[in-house]
PDB file of C-alpha atoms in Angstrom:
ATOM      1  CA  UNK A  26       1.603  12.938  -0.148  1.00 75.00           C
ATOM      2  CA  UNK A  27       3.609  10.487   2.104  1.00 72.00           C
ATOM      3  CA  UNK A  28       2.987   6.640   2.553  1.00 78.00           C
ATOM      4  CA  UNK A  29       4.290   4.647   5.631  1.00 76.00           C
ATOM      5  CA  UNK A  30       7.593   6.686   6.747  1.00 76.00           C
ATOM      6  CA  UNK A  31       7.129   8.625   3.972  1.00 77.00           C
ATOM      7  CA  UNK A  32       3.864  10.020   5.508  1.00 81.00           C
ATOM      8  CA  UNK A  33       5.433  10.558   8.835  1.00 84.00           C
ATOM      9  CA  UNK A  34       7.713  12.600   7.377  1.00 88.00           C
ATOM     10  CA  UNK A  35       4.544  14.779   6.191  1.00 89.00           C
ATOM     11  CA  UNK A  36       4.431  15.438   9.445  1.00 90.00           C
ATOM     12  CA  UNK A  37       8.049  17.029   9.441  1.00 90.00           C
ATOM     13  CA  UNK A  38       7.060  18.729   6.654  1.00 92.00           C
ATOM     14  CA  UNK A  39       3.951  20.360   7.932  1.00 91.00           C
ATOM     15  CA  UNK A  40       5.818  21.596  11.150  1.00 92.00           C
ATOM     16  CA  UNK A  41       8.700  23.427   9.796  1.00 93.00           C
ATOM     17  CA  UNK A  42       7.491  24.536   6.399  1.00 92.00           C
ATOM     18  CA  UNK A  43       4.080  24.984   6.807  1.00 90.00           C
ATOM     19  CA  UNK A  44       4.232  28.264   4.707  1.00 90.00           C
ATOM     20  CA  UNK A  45       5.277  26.313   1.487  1.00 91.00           C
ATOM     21  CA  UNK A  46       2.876  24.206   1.407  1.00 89.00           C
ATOM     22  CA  UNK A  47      -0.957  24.239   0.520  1.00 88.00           C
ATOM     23  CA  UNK A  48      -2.116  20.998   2.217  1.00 89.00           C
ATOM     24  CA  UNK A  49      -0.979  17.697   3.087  1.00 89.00           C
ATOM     25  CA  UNK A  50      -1.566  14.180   2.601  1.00 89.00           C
ATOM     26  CA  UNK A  51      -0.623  11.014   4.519  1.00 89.00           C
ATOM     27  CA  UNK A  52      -1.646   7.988   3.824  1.00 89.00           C
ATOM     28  CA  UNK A  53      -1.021   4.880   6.333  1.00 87.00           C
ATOM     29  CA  UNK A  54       1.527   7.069   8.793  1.00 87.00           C
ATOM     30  CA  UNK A  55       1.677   8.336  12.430  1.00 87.00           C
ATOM     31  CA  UNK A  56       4.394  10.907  13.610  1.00 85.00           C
ATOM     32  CA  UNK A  57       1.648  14.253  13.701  1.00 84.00           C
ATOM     33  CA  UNK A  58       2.024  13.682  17.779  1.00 84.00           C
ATOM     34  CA  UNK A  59       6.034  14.826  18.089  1.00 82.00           C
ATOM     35  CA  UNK A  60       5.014  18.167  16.514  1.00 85.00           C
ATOM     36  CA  UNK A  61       3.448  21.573  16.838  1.00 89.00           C
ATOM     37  CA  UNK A  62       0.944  22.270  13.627  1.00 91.00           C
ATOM     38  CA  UNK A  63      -1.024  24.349  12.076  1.00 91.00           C
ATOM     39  CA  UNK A  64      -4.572  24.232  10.387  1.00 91.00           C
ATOM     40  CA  UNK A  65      -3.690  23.252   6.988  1.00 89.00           C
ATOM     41  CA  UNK A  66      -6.344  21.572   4.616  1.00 89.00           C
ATOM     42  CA  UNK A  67      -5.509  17.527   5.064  1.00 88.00           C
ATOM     43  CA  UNK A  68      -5.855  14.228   3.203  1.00 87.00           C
ATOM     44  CA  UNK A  69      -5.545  11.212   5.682  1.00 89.00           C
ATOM     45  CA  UNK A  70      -6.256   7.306   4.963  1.00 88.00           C
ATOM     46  CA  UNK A  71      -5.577   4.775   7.645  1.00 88.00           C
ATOM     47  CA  UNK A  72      -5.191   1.186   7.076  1.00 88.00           C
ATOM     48  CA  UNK A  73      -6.957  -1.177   9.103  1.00 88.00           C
ATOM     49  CA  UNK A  74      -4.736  -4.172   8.574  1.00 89.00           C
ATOM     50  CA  UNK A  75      -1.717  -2.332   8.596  1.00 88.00           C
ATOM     51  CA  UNK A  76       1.196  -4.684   9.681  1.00 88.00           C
ATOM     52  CA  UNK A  77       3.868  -1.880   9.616  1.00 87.00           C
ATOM     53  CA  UNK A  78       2.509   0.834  10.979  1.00 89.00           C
ATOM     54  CA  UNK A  79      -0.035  -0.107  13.833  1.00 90.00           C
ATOM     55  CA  UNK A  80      -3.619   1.557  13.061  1.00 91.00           C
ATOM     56  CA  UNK A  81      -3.669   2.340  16.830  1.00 93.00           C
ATOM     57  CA  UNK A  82      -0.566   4.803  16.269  1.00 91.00           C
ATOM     58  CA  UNK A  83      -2.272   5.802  12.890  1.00 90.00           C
ATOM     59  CA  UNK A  84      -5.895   7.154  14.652  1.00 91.00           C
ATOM     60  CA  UNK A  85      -3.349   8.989  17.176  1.00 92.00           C
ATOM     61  CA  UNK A  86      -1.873  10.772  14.340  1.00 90.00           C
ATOM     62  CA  UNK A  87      -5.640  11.082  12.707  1.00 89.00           C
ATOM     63  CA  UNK A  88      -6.700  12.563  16.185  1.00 91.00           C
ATOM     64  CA  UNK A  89      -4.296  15.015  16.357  1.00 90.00           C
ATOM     65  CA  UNK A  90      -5.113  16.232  12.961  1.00 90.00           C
ATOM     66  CA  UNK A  91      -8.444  16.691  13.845  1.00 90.00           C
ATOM     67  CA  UNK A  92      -7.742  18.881  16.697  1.00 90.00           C
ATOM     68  CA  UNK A  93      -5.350  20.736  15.011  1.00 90.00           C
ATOM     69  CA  UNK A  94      -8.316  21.576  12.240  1.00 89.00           C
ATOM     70  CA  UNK A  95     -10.544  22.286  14.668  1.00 89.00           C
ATOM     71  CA  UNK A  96     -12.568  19.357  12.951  1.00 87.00           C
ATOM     72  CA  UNK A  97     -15.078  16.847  13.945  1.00 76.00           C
ATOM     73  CA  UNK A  98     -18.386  18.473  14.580  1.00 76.00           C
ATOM     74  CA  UNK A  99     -19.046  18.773  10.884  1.00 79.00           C
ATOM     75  CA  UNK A 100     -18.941  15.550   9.127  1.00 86.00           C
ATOM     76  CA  UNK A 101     -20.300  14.741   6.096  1.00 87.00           C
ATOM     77  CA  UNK A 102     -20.386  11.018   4.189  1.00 88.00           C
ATOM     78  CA  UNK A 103     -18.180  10.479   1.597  1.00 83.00           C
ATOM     79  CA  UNK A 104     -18.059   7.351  -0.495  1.00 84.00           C
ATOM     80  CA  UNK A 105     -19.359   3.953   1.348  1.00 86.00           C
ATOM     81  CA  UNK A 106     -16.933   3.824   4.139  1.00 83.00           C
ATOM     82  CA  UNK A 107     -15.111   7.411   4.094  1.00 86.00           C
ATOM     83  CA  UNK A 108     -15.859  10.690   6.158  1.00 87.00           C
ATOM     84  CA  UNK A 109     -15.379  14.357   5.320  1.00 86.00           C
ATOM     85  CA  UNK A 110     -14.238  16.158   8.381  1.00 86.00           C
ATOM     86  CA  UNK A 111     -14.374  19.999   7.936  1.00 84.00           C
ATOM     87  CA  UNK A 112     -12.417  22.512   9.655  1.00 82.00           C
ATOM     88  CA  UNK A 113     -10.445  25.680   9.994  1.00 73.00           C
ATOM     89  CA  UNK A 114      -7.926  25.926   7.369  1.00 66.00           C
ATOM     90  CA  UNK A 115      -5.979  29.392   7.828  1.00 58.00           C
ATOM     91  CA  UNK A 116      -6.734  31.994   5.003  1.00 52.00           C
ATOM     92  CA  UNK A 117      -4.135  31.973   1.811  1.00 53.00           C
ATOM     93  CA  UNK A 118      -1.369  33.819   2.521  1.00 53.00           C
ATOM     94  CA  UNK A 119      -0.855  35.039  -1.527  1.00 52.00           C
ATOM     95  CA  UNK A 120       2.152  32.753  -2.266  1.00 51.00           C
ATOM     96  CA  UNK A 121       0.217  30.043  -3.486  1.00 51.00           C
ATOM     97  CA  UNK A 122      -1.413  29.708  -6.770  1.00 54.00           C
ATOM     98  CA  UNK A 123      -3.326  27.524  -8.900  1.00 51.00           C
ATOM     99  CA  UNK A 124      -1.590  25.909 -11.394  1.00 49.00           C
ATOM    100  CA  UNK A 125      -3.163  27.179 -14.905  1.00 51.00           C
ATOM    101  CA  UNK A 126      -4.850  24.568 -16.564  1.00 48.00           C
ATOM    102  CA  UNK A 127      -2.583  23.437 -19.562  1.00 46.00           C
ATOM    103  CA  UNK A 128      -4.329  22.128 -22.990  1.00 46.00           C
ATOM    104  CA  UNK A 129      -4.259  18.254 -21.807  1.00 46.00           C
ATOM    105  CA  UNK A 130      -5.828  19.214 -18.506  1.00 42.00           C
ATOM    106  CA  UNK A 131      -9.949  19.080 -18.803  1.00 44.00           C
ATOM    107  CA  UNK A 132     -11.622  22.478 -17.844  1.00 39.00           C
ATOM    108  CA  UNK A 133     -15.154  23.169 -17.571  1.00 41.00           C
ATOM    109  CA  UNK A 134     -15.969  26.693 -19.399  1.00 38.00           C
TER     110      UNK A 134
END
């Protein structure tokens, strides 16, 4: 999860590591337009009254991602102003794993 420059740098992330990484999250950032991607499951905000980073560069970024996930044709609401885009996320390659749930994290049995 990056905010501002720190979400740009998501960006950075994504493109050369993709492999260690699940999914990504940027929140209030553009940059996803000076690199090559691939579908990975994504969390974006954008902030409409952003002062530091324009919203206009942010929906670029947004756009991209989109493409990239082969999203936009299935959309689904989510909360009172948010959208779910789904799209093609590539299949696990094994080196990921859930975290096992430790005895302070709620489960459902």
């Amino acid at each position: 999860m990056g905010h501002a420059d720190g979400g740009g740098f998501i960006y950075t992330l994504w493109a050369t590591l993709p492999d260690k990484f699940t999914g990504f999250a940027s929140a209030e950032a553009a940059g996803a337009r000076k690199f090559s991607l691939q579908p990975k499951p994504t969390f974006v905000t954008i902030g409409s009254q952003d002062k530091i980073v324009p919203p206009a560069l942010q929906h670029r970024s947004f756009d991209i991602v989109l493409k990239v996930n082969e999203s936009g044709e299935h959309t689904t609401p989510f909360g009172p102003k948010d959208t779910l885009y789904k799209g093609k996320t590539p299949p696990s390659s094994g080196n990921t794993k859930a975290p096992t749930p430790s005895p302070a994290t709620p489960t459902r049995r």
